[in-house]
């Protein structure tokens, strides 16, 4: 049996019911191939090394465990050490933006969307602002919801989804949620959002919580059926 060929994205997805558009930030609004998140992960690893007094390889194992068990490395560190979360966020997000490149195709696809467009990130507000500005998308978003807005409680905690929806008046059953991390899909799906798993792993991920899959976000949005389409 031959392997199924790689699918670049899903085309002509039916999103005619969607009125609000909720986007994760990192590795969603830009391709993970940029390796931008690797810069941040190295900063986090350095922070864990310094805080926990561990060798780099052991610190990476601890960091991955925090992501799995707490949703973010910060939440895990806060559970085990006395740290200043705001200092942590400022330090780990202080990385150069050179590897990020504006994508005119994605911008045009986002411009098709009617209704509020919101960035929903486990990163800091300063980080979210820097990234969307570098991507030349800042003017297209009606709101940013950061980890500070969530009182440092990260996705996938359902309370954070509820808080985000309440902040922007999002009706979950008429919202689409675009996310590259599988574990963040279930709470969105549970409150009625249409979920779109984004990234190169989208078609390989074994999850019942993805309504649509898009390895490449721009083409997915550019070809989607939107309100008003026949």
Backbone as a ProteinNet text record, in pm:
[ID]
protein_1_A
[PRIMARY]
XXXXXXXXXXXXXXXXXXXXXXXXXXXXXXXXXXXXXXXXXXXXXXXXXXXXXXXXXXXXXXXXXXXXXXXXXXXXXXXXXXXXXXXXXXXXXXXXXXXXXXXXXXXXXXXXXXXXXXXXXXXXXXXXXXXXXXXXXXXXXXXXXXXXXXXXXXXXXXXXXXXXXXXXXXXXXXXXXXXXXXXXXXXXXXXXXXXXXXXXXXXXXXXXXXXXXXXXXXXXXXXXXXXXXX
[TERTIARY]
84.8	0	88.8	63.3	141.6	85.7	175	133.2	51.3	-43.7	-124.3	-35.4	-44	41.1	11.7	114.5	99.9	-2.2	-92.9	-193.1	-154.5	-142.7	-97	-196.5	-324.4	-426.3	-561.7	-662.8	-800.5	-859.5	-925	-978.7	-1130.8	-1186.2	-1331	-1404.2	-1341.4	-1408.2	-1531.5	-1638.9	-1764.3	-1762.6	-1736.5	-1734.5	-1840.7	-1949.9	-2052.2	-2125	-2113.1	-2179.5	-2091.6	-1967.5	-1871.7	-1886.6	-1889.9	-1898.4	-1780	-1704.7	-1585.9	-1471	-1350.4	-1233.6	-1123.9	-1092.1	-1000.1	-873	-759.1	-633.3	-530.8	-475.8	-351.7	-245.2	-136	-31.7	85.5	165	290.8	269.4	340.1	331.6	192.8	111.9	-19.3	-28.2	2.7	0.2	130.5	226.1	346.6	387.4	460.4	492.6	597.4	581.2	680.9	818.1	822.7	951.5	1041.9	986.5	1068.3	1164.6	1131.4	1212.8	1211.7	1115.4	1108.3	1085.2	997.6	968.8	1089.1	1180.8	1301.2	1383.2	1383.1	1454.4	1393.5	1260.5	1192.8	1212.8	1204.8	1223.2	1363.3	1462.3	1597.5	1606.5	1539.1	1535.9	1468.4	1359.2	1289.7	1380.1	1448.8	1538.8	1649	1704.1	1806.2	1751.1	1626.7	1563.2	1546.1	1503.5	1485.7	1620.8	1724	1858.3	1899.4	1879.6	1920.3	1834.6	1704.7	1613	1621.7	1628.3	1626.9	1766.2	1868	2003.3	2029.4	1970.8	1983	2069.9	2132.2	2197.5	2093.7	2139.8	2047.4	1957	2011.1	1927.7	1820.3	1854.6	1754.8	1651.9	1697.3	1604.7	1504	1548.5	1455.9	1350.1	1389.8	1292.9	1190.8	1238.7	1148.9	1053.8	1108.3	1026.4	915	947.5	845.8	738.8	781.1	683.7	590.7	645.1	561.1	458.1	502.3	409.1	295.9	331.5	230.9	135	188.2	107.7	38.5	96.8	45.5	-0.7	31.6	-9	99.1	180.5	295.2	410.4	531.5	647.6	633.9	579.4	562.4	474.1	362.7	272.3	341.8	422.3	496.4	599.8	671.8	770.9	705.4	590.2	520.7	472.4	441.2	395.4	508.8	632.5	744.6	849.6	848.1	951.3	887.5	954.6	910.7	979.6	904.8	959.2	864.5	916.7	833.3	785.3	657	609	626.5	617.3	629.9	774.1	868.2	1008.7	1035.7	977	992	941.5	822.1	763.7	847.7	896.6	978.9	1109.4	1169.3	1299.1	1288	1192.5	1190.6	1140.1	1063.8	1013.6	1104.4	1213.8	1306.2	1401.9	1348.2	1425.4	1410.5	1509.4	1498.6	1387.3	1329.3	1216.5	1258.9	1389	1440.3	1385.4	1357.6	1315.7	1169.4	1093.7	952.3	938.3	859.5	842.2	693.7	650.5	509.8	470	347.3	295	176.1	194.8	84.7	-36.7	-12	-123.7	-209.1	-144.2	-219.1	-294.5	-231.4	-299.2	-425.8	-414.8	-530.7	-639.9	-599.9	-698.5	-768.7	-693.4	-754.6	-849.7	-816.4	-902.2	-1038.3	-1049.2	-1177.8	-1277.2	-1226.7	-1309.3	-1389.4	-1519.3	-1606.1	-1634.3	-1628.2	-1645.8	-1513.5	-1517.8	-1395.8	-1291.9	-1167.3	-1052.7	-973.2	-944	-882.8	-762.9	-653.5	-539.2	-554.1	-541.6	-561.9	-435.7	-346.2	-213.6	-179.8	-95.6	-36.8	89.8	123.9	237.1	195.5	292.4	265.4	202.5	144.7	86	193.8	307	414.3	461.9	471.7	512.6	410.6	283	178.4	183.3	199.7	203.7	323.7	440.4	562.1	545.3	488.8	479.8	379.9	260.8	162.7	207.7	282.2	336.8	444.3	531	634.6	573.1	464	395.4	308.5	301.4	221.5	73	26	-113.8	-186.1	-115.4	-172.5	-303.9	-313.9	-433.9	-555.2	-533.1	-643.4	-709.8	-645.4	-700.1	-772.6	-888.3	-972.9	-939.5	-859.8	-823.3	-714	-638.4	-536.2	-568.8	-565.8	-590.1	-467.2	-394.9	-265.7	-274.1	-159	-153.4	-183.5	-142.9	-176.5	-327.8	-397.2	-543.1	-611.5	-543.5	-597.5	-555.5	-501.3	-448.6	-346.7	-266.4	-157.5	-206.1	-335.2	-389.6	-394.7	-311.8	-298.7	-405.8	-421.9	-488.3	-412.7	-479.7	-619.2	-719.6	-691.2	-786	-917.4	-1030.2	-1159.1	-1193.6	-1146.2	-1175.7	-1116.9	-1004.5	-940.3	-1017.3	-1072.6	-1159.1	-1282.9	-1342.1	-1461.3	-1428.9	-1313.7	-1274	-1251.4	-1184.8	-1160.6	-1292.3	-1382.9	-1510.9	-1590.9	-1588.6	-1662	-1601.4	-1468.5	-1401.4	-1445.2	-1457.9	-1485	-1627.4	-1713.1	-1850.1	-1861.2	-1772.7	-1772	-1881.1	-1963.4	-2059.7	-1990.5	-1955.7	-1873.4	-1927.9	-2058.9	-2115.8	-2105	-2069.5	-2047.2	-1903.1	-1811.5	-1670.5	-1586.2	-1479.4	-1380	-1251.1	-1187.5	-1065.9	-954.4	-846.7	-733.8	-615.6	-562.7	-465.1	-372.5	-244	-148.4	-125.9	-172.9	-148.3	-273.8	-261.5	-377.7	-447.3	-369.1	-431.3	-517.3	-503.9	-585.4	-719	-741.7	-866.7	-987	-973.2	-1091.7	-1176	-1118.3	-1205.9	-1278.7	-1216.3	-1284.4	-1400.7	-1374.2	-1478.5	-1593.6	-1559.4	-1660.5	-1760.7	-1719	-1813.2	-1875.6	-1849.5	-1919.7	-1843.9	-1716.9	-1639.1	-1609.4	-1598.8	-1547.7	-1396	-1332	-1188.6	-1113.1	-999.7	-913.5	-772.5	-722.6	-586.6	-491.7	-390.9	-301.6	-159.5	-90.9	49.3	77.9	206.2	247	198.1	172	125.5	-26.6	-95.4	-241.3	-310.4	-262.3	-330.5	-284.1	-179.8	-130.1	-181.1	-225.2	-265.5	-392	-387.1	-500.9	-585.5	-680.9	-767.3	-907.6	-1009.7	-1147.4	-1195	-1106.3	-1148	-1120.7	-1067.8	-1040.9	-1150.2	-1227.3	-1330.3	-1268.9	-1162.1	-1091.5	-942.5	-864.6	-719.4	-655.3	-552.4	-486	-336.5	-260.6	-115.8	-65.4	-135.9	-98.5	-221.7	-212.3	-330.2	-383	-294	-338.1	-428.8	-386.3	-472.3	-603.6	-600.2	-724	-824.9	-780.7	-871.4	-910.9	-817.9	-843.5	-951.8	-966.5	-1062.7	-1186.2	-1189.3	-1303.2	-1431.6	-1543.6	-1675	-1717.1	-1744	-1770.3	-1915.8	-1960	-2096.5	-2124.4	-2235.9	-2271.6	-2242.3	-2155.8	-2128.9	-2245	-2266.2	-2374.8	-2338.3
-118.9	0	124.6	216.9	339.6	442	523.9	627.1	733.9	789.4	897.5	1017.9	1082	1196.8	1313	1393.6	1509.5	1606.5	1653.8	1750.7	1887.2	1983.7	2116.4	2183	2162.4	2220.6	2165.3	2197.7	2164.1	2284.2	2259.7	2368.4	2371.6	2490.7	2513	2468.8	2487.8	2454.7	2542.2	2483.2	2556.1	2630.8	2760.3	2844.9	2954.2	2924.8	3025.1	3066.9	2986.5	3019.7	3104.2	3126.7	3189.7	3342.2	3400.5	3545.7	3604	3520.3	3563.8	3469.4	3526.3	3451.7	3462.1	3348.9	3345.6	3271.1	3338.3	3281.3	3270.4	3150.9	3139.1	3219.8	3251.2	3335	3252.9	3199.9	3137.5	3004.8	2989	2871	2854.4	2960.1	2959.6	3073.3	3196.1	3309.9	3323.4	3241.3	3230.7	3083.4	3038	2895.1	2852.8	2735.1	2686.9	2668.7	2655.8	2642.2	2762.7	2873.6	2991.8	2968.9	2870.6	2838.1	2951.3	3040.6	3150.6	3099.2	3001.1	2949.5	2881.1	2832.1	2769.7	2871.8	2997.7	3102.3	3122.8	3124.1	3142.2	3020.7	2901.4	2779.8	2772.5	2822.7	2825.1	2920.5	3034.3	3128.7	3064.3	2992.1	2924.7	2820.3	2744.1	2641.2	2703.3	2815	2884.8	2928.7	2973.2	3018	2900.3	2784.5	2666.1	2619.1	2622.6	2585.5	2670.7	2801.1	2893.3	2878.2	2860.2	2854.4	2721.6	2613.1	2479.6	2425.4	2490.8	2442.9	2309.2	2289.4	2162.4	2177.8	2069.1	2072.3	2097.5	2145.1	2185.4	2072.1	1949.4	1839.6	1801.9	1803.9	1774	1886.2	2009.2	2122.1	2112.4	2065.9	2049.8	1945.4	1837.5	1734.5	1790.8	1868.3	1931.3	2027.3	2106.2	2203.3	2134.3	2025.2	1951.1	1895	1851.8	1802.9	1913	2033.1	2146	2177.9	2176.1	2202.9	2101.3	1976	1869.2	1880.1	1908	1900.6	2031.9	2145.5	2275.1	2366.3	2330.3	2413.4	2507.1	2558.8	2642.4	2612.3	2644.4	2631.7	2724.8	2844.5	2940.2	2884.5	2824.4	2770.3	2663.3	2580.2	2478.7	2538.4	2638.7	2706.1	2772.4	2834.5	2901	2800.6	2679	2575.9	2521.7	2532.6	2468.1	2564.7	2689.6	2784.3	2921.3	3001.9	3139.6	3226.2	3263.4	3345.1	3461.5	3562	3674	3642.5	3613.3	3571.9	3679.5	3804.6	3912.3	3927.9	3906.4	3905.4	3789.3	3673.6	3556.7	3587.1	3641.5	3668.7	3768.8	3871.3	3971	3909.4	3824.4	3765.6	3666.9	3575.3	3467.9	3516.4	3625.3	3677.1	3783.7	3814.2	3915.9	3852.3	3820.5	3755.5	3837.4	3830.3	3904.4	3849.7	3936.6	3900.3	3877.8	3874.1	3871.3	3756.6	3640.6	3523.3	3530.6	3627	3640.8	3731.3	3685.7	3759.5	3779.4	3901.6	3922.7	3837.2	3786	3700.6	3772.1	3830.9	3903.6	3814.3	3686.9	3596	3575.4	3560.4	3546	3674	3787.2	3914.3	3927.1	3894.9	3903.4	3807.6	3689.3	3591.4	3639.8	3700.2	3753.9	3868.9	3946.9	4059.5	4012.8	3887.8	3834	3816.3	3803.8	3762.9	3880.4	3862	3963.5	3927.1	4027	4002.8	4017.7	4020.8	4044.2	3934	3978.3	3887.5	3909.9	3802.7	3812.1	3718.1	3766.3	3681.4	3632.5	3502.3	3437.3	3355.6	3409.9	3351.4	3321.2	3220.2	3193.1	3274.9	3360.2	3449.7	3579.9	3667.4	3795.4	3893.8	4000.6	4103.2	4172.5	4202.6	4268	4179.4	4051.5	3957.2	3955	3947.6	3944.3	4069.1	4183.8	4308.5	4311.8	4271.9	4272.2	4183	4064.1	3966.4	4011.4	4054.3	4093.7	4217.9	4304.9	4421.5	4380.2	4288	4239.8	4170.3	4098.3	4028.8	4122.4	4249.6	4351.9	4313.8	4264	4222.7	4296.6	4384.4	4444.7	4516.8	4583.3	4661	4573.7	4444.9	4355.4	4293	4304.5	4239.3	4339.3	4294.7	4379.1	4366.1	4265.1	4247.3	4143.9	4158.2	4060.9	4013.3	3883.6	3827.4	3747	3797.1	3741	3665.1	3610.7	3537.2	3628	3754.9	3847.9	3867.5	3872.3	3887.6	3767.1	3653.2	3529.4	3508.6	3613.5	3600.9	3488.7	3474.6	3377.3	3232	3211.6	3075.6	3044.6	2954.6	2936.3	2846	2857.2	2750.3	2621.2	2508	2478.4	2489.7	2564.1	2575.3	2634.6	2567.2	2618	2757.2	2791.4	2924.8	3034.3	3005.8	3105.9	3124.3	3016.9	3029.5	3111.3	3083.4	3158.3	3306.9	3334.6	3472.7	3547.1	3481	3542.8	3571.8	3473.4	3491.3	3605.7	3613.2	3719.7	3856.4	3863.6	3991.2	4052.6	3967.3	4019.4	3992.4	3940.2	3912.6	3804.8	3707.6	3599.2	3497.7	3464.2	3354.9	3229.6	3134.5	3022.1	2944.5	2928.8	2849.1	2917.2	3044.9	3113.8	3165.1	3092.6	3131.1	3017.6	3054	2957.7	2982.1	2874	2879.8	2809.3	2882.3	2831.8	2812.1	2690.7	2655.9	2545.5	2556.4	2453.3	2345.9	2365.3	2270.6	2188.9	2058.3	1969.7	1980.4	1988.9	1987.1	2110.3	2213.9	2334.1	2328.2	2223.7	2213.7	2167.4	2067.8	2017.5	2122	2218	2315.1	2405.6	2434.6	2515	2436.8	2311.4	2224.9	2206	2195.8	2169.7	2283.2	2408	2519.4	2554.7	2473.9	2490.4	2558.9	2592.9	2656.4	2557.7	2610.6	2533.5	2538.5	2422.7	2417.2	2383.7	2452.8	2430.1	2404.4	2283.8	2248.9	2293.7	2371.2	2435.3	2381	2361.9	2323.7	2199.5	2171.5	2059.3	1925.5	1917.7	1792.1	1779.1	1876	1881.8	1755.4	1699.8	1584.1	1452.5	1457.2	1336	1323	1431.6	1430.2	1346.4	1258.8	1172.4	1240.3	1320.5	1391.2	1402.2	1380.4	1398.6	1542.7	1631.1	1766.7	1869.7	1826.3	1919	1904.1	2011	2008.4	2022.7	2100.1	2122.2	2118.8	2099.1	2090.7	2172.6	2248.2	2334.9	2336	2268.5	2273.9	2414.4	2484.2	2620.5	2708.5	2807.3	2884.7	2971.9	3041	3134.2	3070.1	2961.9	2897.4	2845.6	2798.3	2751.7	2866.3	2981.1	3094.7	3153	3151.7	3211.7	3136.1	3007.6	2925.7	2889.7	2926.2	2890.4	2956.8	2887.5	2943.8	3027.1	3153.6	3248.9	3294.3	3361.1	3413.9	3496.2	3471.8	3539.6	3460.2	3357.2	3271.2	3175.4	3138.6	3044.6	2905.4
0	0	0	-88.6	-94.9	1.6	52.9	147.5	78	150.6	95	69.4	-45.2	-73.2	20.8	46.7	133.3	75.7	157.9	115.9	170.2	82.4	124.3	217.9	194	279.7	237.5	312.1	275.2	202.2	91.2	9.9	18.1	0.2	-6.6	119.3	234.5	360.8	377.4	428.8	445.2	578.9	574.7	694.2	683.8	615.5	592.9	720.6	825.9	952.5	1044.1	1007.5	1098.4	1096.2	1216.2	1230.8	1307	1379.8	1453.9	1421.8	1412.1	1364.7	1470.2	1533.8	1646.5	1603.3	1612.5	1564.7	1676	1692.2	1768.2	1694.4	1763.7	1704.4	1651.4	1742.2	1703.1	1631.3	1520.5	1433.6	1372.4	1377.1	1311.7	1210.8	1254.5	1162.7	1083.6	1113.5	1031.5	1029.8	930	918.9	1020.2	1079.5	1175.4	1112.8	981.2	912.7	934	977.9	1005.5	1121.6	1206.2	1324.5	1428.9	1417.6	1514.2	1655.7	1670.5	1803.6	1865.6	1782.3	1837.1	1916.1	1870.1	1942.4	2081.1	2086.8	2214.8	2303.6	2245.5	2324.8	2384.3	2310.8	2365.9	2483.3	2473.6	2585.8	2708	2682.6	2793.3	2855.9	2772.4	2824	2909.5	2862.8	2940.6	3075.7	3076.2	3200.3	3296.4	3243.5	3327.9	3381.8	3298.3	3342.6	3462.3	3450.5	3555.4	3681.8	3661.5	3776.2	3850.3	3775.2	3836.1	3863.9	3807.3	3827.8	3761.8	3644.2	3572.3	3449.2	3402.5	3271.5	3162.4	3047.2	2940.9	2895.4	2883.1	2834.2	2935.4	3064	3166.2	3176.3	3159.2	3162	3048.3	2930.6	2818.7	2849.7	2915.4	2954.5	3052.7	3148.4	3245.6	3175.6	3083.2	3011.2	2932.7	2864	2789	2881.6	2999.9	3097.5	3145	3164.3	3203.1	3094.7	2968.4	2858.5	2857.9	2879.3	2878	2995.6	3113.3	3235	3272.5	3229.9	3274.1	3160.7	3036.1	2922.8	2874.6	2966.3	2930	3025.5	2980.3	3068.3	3188.2	3164.7	3273.3	3383.7	3347.3	3449.3	3532.4	3466.8	3540.6	3632.6	3584.1	3668.5	3789	3767	3877.1	3981.7	3936	4029.1	4116.2	4068.2	4136.5	4191.8	4143.6	4185.7	4209.9	4286.2	4307.3	4201.9	4100.3	3992.4	3965.9	3898.9	3854.4	3713.6	3695.2	3562.8	3456.6	3496.7	3398.3	3351.5	3442.1	3401.6	3306.8	3338.3	3251.1	3110.7	3100.6	2968.9	2890.8	2959.6	2891.6	2842.7	2924	2888.2	2772.6	2779.2	2678.8	2543.9	2541.8	2414.7	2352.7	2419.8	2369.3	2268.3	2152.8	2045.8	1918.3	1828.6	1702.8	1614.5	1532.5	1446.6	1301.1	1277	1140.1	1055.8	1119.6	1042.1	1000.7	1052.6	1017.2	895.1	799.7	674.5	647	616.2	580.3	460.3	464.9	359	294.6	176.9	112.3	85.5	58	33.4	157.2	271.2	396.2	427.8	406.8	433.1	347.6	220	131.2	176.5	222.7	268.9	395.3	486.7	608.6	577.3	476.6	439.1	389.1	344.6	298.9	413.3	534.3	647.5	701.9	711.5	770.7	915.7	1002.1	1144	1216	1348.5	1425.7	1405.9	1395.4	1389.5	1517.4	1588.6	1721.3	1729.1	1786.1	1817.6	1960.9	1980.4	2110.2	2138.9	2222.3	2238	2383	2402	2532.9	2554.8	2459.4	2475	2540.7	2559.6	2624.1	2526	2579.4	2494.9	2411.5	2473.5	2399.6	2284.3	2309	2204.1	2091	2124.9	2022.7	1936.1	1999.1	1922.9	1829.5	1880	1796.8	1674.2	1695.2	1586.2	1480.2	1521.3	1419.2	1344.4	1411.3	1341.1	1241.1	1281.4	1190.5	1069.6	1090.7	981.5	897.6	938.6	871	866.5	982.1	995.1	1107.2	1178.5	1299	1271.9	1158.5	1128.8	1098.6	1075.5	1040.6	1163.1	1279.9	1398.2	1487.1	1534.6	1618.3	1766.1	1801.3	1940.9	1956.5	2064.9	2102.9	2243.8	2263.8	2396.9	2434.6	2536.4	2573.1	2705.4	2745.6	2871.5	2990.1	2982	3090.5	3101.7	2987.3	2988.3	3052.5	3048	3104.6	3249.2	3313	3449	3458.5	3351.4	3342.6	3341.8	3313.5	3300.1	3150.6	3101.5	2957.1	2897.2	2765.2	2692.1	2724.9	2740.5	2705.2	2819.6	2923.3	3033.6	2982	3005.2	2955.8	3006	3126.3	3179.7	3091.9	3031.3	2946.1	2816.5	2762.5	2644.6	2678.6	2794.4	2834.6	2853.7	2912.9	2937.1	2805.9	2711.8	2581.3	2510.3	2509.7	2441.8	2503.8	2636.8	2704.7	2674.6	2667.8	2642.9	2510.3	2407.4	2273.7	2225.2	2312.4	2272.9	2167.2	2173.6	2075	2108.9	2011.3	2024.8	1973	2059.8	2016.9	1897.9	1890.1	1781	1645.4	1644.9	1517.9	1509.3	1574.9	1574.1	1517.7	1448.9	1401.9	1478	1521.4	1601.8	1527.9	1498.8	1421.5	1515.8	1521.4	1625.5	1574.7	1610.3	1567.1	1672.2	1794.7	1903.5	1930.2	1913.2	1922	2057.2	2166.6	2299.8	2326.5	2244.7	2264.6	2191.3	2113	2038.4	2120.9	2211.9	2281.6	2353.1	2428.4	2495.1	2397.6	2284	2181.8	2122.7	2091.8	2035.8	2135.5	2264	2367.4	2379.7	2350.4	2361.9	2226.7	2125.1	1998.6	1888.4	1910.7	1804.7	1691.7	1570.7	1458.5	1466	1471.2	1495.7	1367.4	1350	1234	1285.2	1263.8	1302.8	1192.8	1231.3	1135.5	1150.5	1038.3	1042.6	961.2	942.7	858.9	912.1	1042.5	1103.3	1099.9	1043.9	1056.7	1006.6	894.9	837.7	898.7	980.1	1045.4	1188	1247.1	1387.6	1407.1	1505	1535.5	1643.3	1599	1692.9	1636.9	1720.7	1676.1	1691.6	1736.1	1771.9	1663.5	1549.8	1438.7	1333.5	1313.3	1209.4	1070.5	1063.4	936.5	964.1	858.2	871.2	759.8	798	701	728.5	644.4	658.9	629.7	541.3	503.6	523.1	609.5	647.4	534.4	462.4	359.1	254.8	190.1	89.3	147.7	272.1	335.5	343.9	394.7	408.7	272.4	178.4	47.3	-29.2	-1.9	-77.5	4.8	133.2	216.4	169	190.1	161.4	281	259.3	365	364.4	473.4	473	348.5	287.7	165.6	39.5	52.7	-63	-82.7	-206.2	-237.7	-188.6
[MASK]
++++++++++++++++++++++++++++++++++++++++++++++++++++++++++++++++++++++++++++++++++++++++++++++++++++++++++++++++++++++++++++++++++++++++++++++++++++++++++++++++++++++++++++++++++++++++++++++++++++++++++++++++++++++++++++++++++++++

